[in-house]
mmCIF file of C-alpha atoms and ligand atoms in Angstrom:
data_model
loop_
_atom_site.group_PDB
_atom_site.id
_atom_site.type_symbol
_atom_site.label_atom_id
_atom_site.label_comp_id
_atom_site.label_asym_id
_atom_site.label_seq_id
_atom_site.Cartn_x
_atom_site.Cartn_y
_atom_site.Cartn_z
ATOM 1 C CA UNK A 1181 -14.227 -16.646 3.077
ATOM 2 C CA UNK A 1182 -10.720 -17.671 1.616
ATOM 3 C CA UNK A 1183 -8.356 -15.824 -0.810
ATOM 4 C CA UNK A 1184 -6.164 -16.794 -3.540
ATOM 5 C CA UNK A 1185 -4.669 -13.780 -3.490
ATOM 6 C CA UNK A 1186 -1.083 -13.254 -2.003
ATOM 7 C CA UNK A 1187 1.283 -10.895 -0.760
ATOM 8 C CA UNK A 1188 3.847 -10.119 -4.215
ATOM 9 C CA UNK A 1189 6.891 -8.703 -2.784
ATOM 10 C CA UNK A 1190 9.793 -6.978 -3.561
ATOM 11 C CA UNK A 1191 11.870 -7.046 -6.211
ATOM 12 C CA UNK A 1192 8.040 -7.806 -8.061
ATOM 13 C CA UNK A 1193 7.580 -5.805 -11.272
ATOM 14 C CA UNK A 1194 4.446 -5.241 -10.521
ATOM 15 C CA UNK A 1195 4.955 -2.846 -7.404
ATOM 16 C CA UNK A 1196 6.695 -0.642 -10.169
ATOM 17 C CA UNK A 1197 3.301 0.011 -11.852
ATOM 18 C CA UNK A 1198 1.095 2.387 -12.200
ATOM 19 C CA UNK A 1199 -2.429 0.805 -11.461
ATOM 20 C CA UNK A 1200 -5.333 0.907 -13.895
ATOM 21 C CA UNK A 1201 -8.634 3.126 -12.196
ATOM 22 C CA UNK A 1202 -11.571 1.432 -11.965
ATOM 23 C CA UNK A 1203 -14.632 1.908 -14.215
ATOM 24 C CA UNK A 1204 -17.135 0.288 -12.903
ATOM 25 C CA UNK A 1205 -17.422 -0.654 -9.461
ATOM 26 C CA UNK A 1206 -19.302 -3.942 -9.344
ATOM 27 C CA UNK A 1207 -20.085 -7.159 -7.126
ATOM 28 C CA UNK A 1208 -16.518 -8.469 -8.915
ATOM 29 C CA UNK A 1209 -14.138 -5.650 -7.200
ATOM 30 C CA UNK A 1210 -16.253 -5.580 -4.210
ATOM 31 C CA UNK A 1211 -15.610 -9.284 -3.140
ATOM 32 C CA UNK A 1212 -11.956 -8.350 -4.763
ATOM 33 C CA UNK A 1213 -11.720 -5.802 -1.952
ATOM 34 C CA UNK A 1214 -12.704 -8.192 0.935
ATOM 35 C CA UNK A 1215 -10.793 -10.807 -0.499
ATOM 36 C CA UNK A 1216 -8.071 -7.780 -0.166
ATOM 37 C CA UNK A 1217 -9.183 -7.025 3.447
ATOM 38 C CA UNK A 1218 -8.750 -10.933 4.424
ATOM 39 C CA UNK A 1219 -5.332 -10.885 3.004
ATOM 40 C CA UNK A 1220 -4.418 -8.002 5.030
ATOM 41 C CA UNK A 1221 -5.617 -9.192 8.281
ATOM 42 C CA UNK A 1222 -4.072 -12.968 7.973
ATOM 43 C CA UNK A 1223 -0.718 -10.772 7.287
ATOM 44 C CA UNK A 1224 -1.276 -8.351 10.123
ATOM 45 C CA UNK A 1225 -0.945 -4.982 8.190
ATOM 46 C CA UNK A 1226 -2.544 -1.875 8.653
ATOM 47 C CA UNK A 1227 -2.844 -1.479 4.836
ATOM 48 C CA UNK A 1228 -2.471 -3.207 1.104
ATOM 49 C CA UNK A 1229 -2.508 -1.897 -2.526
ATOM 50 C CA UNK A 1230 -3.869 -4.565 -4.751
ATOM 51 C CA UNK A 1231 -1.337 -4.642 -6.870
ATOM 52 C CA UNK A 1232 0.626 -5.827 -3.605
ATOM 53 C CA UNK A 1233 -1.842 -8.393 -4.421
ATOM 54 C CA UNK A 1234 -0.620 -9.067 -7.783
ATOM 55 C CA UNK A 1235 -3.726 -6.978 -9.272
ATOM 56 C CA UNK A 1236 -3.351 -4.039 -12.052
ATOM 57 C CA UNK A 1237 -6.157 -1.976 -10.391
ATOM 58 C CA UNK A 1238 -6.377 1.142 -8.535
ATOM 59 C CA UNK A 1239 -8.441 -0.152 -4.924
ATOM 60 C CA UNK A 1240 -6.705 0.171 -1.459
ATOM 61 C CA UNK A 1241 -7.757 -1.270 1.842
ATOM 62 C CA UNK A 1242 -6.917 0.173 4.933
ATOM 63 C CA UNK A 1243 -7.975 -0.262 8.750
ATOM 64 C CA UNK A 1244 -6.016 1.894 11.143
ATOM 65 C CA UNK A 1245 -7.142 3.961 14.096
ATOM 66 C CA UNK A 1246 -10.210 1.381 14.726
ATOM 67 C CA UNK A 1247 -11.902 2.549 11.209
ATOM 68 C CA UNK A 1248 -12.026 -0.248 7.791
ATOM 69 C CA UNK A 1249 -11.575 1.417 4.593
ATOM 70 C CA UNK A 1250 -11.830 0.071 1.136
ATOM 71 C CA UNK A 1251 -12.004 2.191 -1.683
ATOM 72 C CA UNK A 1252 -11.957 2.895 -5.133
ATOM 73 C CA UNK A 1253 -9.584 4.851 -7.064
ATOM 74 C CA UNK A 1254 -8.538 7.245 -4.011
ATOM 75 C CA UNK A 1255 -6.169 10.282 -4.950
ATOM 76 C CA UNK A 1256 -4.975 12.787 -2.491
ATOM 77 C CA UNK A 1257 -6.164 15.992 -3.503
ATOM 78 C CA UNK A 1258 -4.871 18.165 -0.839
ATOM 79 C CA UNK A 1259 -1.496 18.392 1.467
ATOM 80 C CA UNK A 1260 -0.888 20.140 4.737
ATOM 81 C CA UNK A 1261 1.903 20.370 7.654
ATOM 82 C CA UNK A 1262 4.666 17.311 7.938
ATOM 83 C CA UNK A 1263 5.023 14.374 9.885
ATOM 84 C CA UNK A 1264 8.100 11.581 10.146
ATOM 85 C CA UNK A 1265 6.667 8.180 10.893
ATOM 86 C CA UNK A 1266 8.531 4.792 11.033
ATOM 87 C CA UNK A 1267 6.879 2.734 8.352
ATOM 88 C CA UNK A 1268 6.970 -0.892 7.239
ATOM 89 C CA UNK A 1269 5.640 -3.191 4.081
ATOM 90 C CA UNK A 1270 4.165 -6.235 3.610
ATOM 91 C CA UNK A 1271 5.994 -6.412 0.278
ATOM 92 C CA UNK A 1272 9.371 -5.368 2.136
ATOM 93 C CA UNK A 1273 9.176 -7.870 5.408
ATOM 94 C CA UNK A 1274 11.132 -7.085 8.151
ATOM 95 C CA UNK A 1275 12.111 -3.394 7.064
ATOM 96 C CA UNK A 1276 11.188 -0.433 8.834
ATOM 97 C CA UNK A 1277 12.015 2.974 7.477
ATOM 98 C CA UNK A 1278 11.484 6.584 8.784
ATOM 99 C CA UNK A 1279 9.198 8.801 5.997
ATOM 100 C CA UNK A 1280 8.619 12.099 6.054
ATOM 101 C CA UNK A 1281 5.113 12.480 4.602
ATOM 102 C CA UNK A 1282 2.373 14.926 4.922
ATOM 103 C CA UNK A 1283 0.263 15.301 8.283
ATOM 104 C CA UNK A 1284 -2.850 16.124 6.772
ATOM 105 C CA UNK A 1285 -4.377 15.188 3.425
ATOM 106 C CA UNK A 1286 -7.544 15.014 1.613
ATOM 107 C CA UNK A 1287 -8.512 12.341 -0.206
ATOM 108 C CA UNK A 1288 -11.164 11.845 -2.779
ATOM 109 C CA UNK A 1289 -12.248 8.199 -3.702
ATOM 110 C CA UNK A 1290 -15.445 5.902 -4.324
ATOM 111 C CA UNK A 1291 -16.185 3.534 -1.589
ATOM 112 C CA UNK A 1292 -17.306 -0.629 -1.740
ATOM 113 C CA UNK A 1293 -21.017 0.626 -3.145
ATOM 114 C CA UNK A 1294 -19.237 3.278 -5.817
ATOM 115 C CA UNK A 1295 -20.711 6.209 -3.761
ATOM 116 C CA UNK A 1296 -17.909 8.820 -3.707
ATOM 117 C CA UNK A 1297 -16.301 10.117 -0.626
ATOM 118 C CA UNK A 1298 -14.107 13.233 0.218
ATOM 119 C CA UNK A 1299 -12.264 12.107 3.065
ATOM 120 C CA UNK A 1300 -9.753 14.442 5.695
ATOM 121 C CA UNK A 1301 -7.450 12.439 7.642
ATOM 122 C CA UNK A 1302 -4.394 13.754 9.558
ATOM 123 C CA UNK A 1303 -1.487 11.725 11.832
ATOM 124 C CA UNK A 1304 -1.674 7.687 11.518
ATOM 125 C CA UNK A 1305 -4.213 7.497 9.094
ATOM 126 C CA UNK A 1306 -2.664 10.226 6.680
ATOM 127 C CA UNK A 1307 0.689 7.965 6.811
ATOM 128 C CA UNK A 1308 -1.313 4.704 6.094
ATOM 129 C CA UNK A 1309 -3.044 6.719 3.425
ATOM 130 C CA UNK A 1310 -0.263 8.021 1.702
ATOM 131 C CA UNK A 1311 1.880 4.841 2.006
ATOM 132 C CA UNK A 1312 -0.890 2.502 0.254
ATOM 133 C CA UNK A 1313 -1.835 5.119 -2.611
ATOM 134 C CA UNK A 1314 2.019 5.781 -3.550
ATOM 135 C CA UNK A 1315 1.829 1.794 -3.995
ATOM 136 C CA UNK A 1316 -1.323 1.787 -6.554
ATOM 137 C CA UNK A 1317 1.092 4.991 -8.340
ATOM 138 C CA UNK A 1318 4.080 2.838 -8.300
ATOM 139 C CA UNK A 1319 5.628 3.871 -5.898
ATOM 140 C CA UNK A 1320 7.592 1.885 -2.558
ATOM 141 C CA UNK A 1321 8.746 3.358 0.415
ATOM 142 C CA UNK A 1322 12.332 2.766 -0.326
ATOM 143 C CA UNK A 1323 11.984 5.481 -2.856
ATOM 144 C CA UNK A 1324 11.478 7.640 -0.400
ATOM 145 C CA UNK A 1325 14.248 7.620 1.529
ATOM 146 C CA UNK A 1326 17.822 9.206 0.474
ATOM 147 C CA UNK A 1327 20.803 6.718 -1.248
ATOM 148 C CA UNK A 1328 22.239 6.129 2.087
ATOM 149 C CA UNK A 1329 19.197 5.532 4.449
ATOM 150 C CA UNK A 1330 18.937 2.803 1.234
ATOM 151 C CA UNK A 1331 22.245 1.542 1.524
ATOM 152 C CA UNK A 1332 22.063 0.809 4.867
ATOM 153 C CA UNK A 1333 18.791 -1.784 4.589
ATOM 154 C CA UNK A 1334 20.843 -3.568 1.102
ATOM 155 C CA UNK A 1335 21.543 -6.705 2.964
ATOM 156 C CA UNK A 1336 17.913 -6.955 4.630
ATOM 157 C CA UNK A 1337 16.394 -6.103 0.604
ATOM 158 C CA UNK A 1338 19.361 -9.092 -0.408
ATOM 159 C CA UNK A 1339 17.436 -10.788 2.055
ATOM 160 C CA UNK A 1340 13.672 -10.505 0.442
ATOM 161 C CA UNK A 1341 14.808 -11.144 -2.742
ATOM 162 C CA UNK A 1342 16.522 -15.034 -1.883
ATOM 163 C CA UNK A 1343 13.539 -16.157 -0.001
ATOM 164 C CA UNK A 1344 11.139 -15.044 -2.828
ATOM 165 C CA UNK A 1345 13.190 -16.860 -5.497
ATOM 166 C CA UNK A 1346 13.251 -19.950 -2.566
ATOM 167 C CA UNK A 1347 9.376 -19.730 -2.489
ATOM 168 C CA UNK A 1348 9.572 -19.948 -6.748
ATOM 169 C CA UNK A 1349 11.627 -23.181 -6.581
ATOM 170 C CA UNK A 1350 9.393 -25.105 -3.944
HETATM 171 ZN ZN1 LIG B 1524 3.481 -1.054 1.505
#
């Protein structure tokens, strides 16, 4: 199967937004999230948002730890312990930045066939988890860190931002 979609990165407004739930989960946002899954396999990340993908809607696909996920509208509805992780993006290439996040969550969400799930998930998969649904909220992981930790990557983000306008102009 092929994808249109692709990889928006940062500075891209749309990383900024808050995604739209789901209503209806149908055959059109199921092949959207293995369209999603394909994207995030030819780029060799653990997870994507879709609106990493350029897409105003709450689904998230995830493999990590040797288990796929690809959900629906997942929230975190419980938070537990604390765990630092280096983390990187495929919206922020070639950045890496330690997060604190929590170790264990809970996560309620509906999966490819609408069915809902209640998920627990603690060490790697917590991080990937929490990364990708701050994403469909809005939120990168450069907000997450203090001003200076920020400072210090300004000339790698400098960096993103040229070869994305480069990319517009070919
Ligand atoms: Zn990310």
């Amino acid at each position: 199967m092929k994808t249109k979609l692709k990889i928006h990165k940062w500075p891209s407004k749309i990383l900024r937004k808050k995604t739209k739930r789901v209503k209806e989960v149908d055959q059109v946002i199921k092949s959207i999230l293995d369209q999603m899954y394909l994207l995030m396999k030819t780029a060799d990340g653990v997870g994507l948002a879709a609106n990493q993908a350029g897409l105003n809607m709450s689904l998230v696909v995830i493999e990590a730890d040797g288990r796929i996920f690809k959900l629906v509208n997942p929230e975190i509805t419980q938070r537990e312990g604390a765990i630092n992780f280096k983390e990187g993006c495929l919206s922020f290439p070639g950045i890496e930045l330690d997060i604190k996040r929590s170790r264990k969550i809970k996560v309620n969400a509906l999966d490819q066939e609408g069915k809902s799930l209640e998920l627990e998930l603690d060490g790697l998969l917590a991080v990937v988890f929490q990364h990708e649904i701050d994403h469909i909220n809005g939120i990168s992981f450069i907000d997450r860190v203090s001003f200076w930790q920020r400072a210090r990557i300004k000339h790698k983000l400098r960096r993103i931002k040229k070869s994305n306008s480069q990319t517009l102009e070919s």
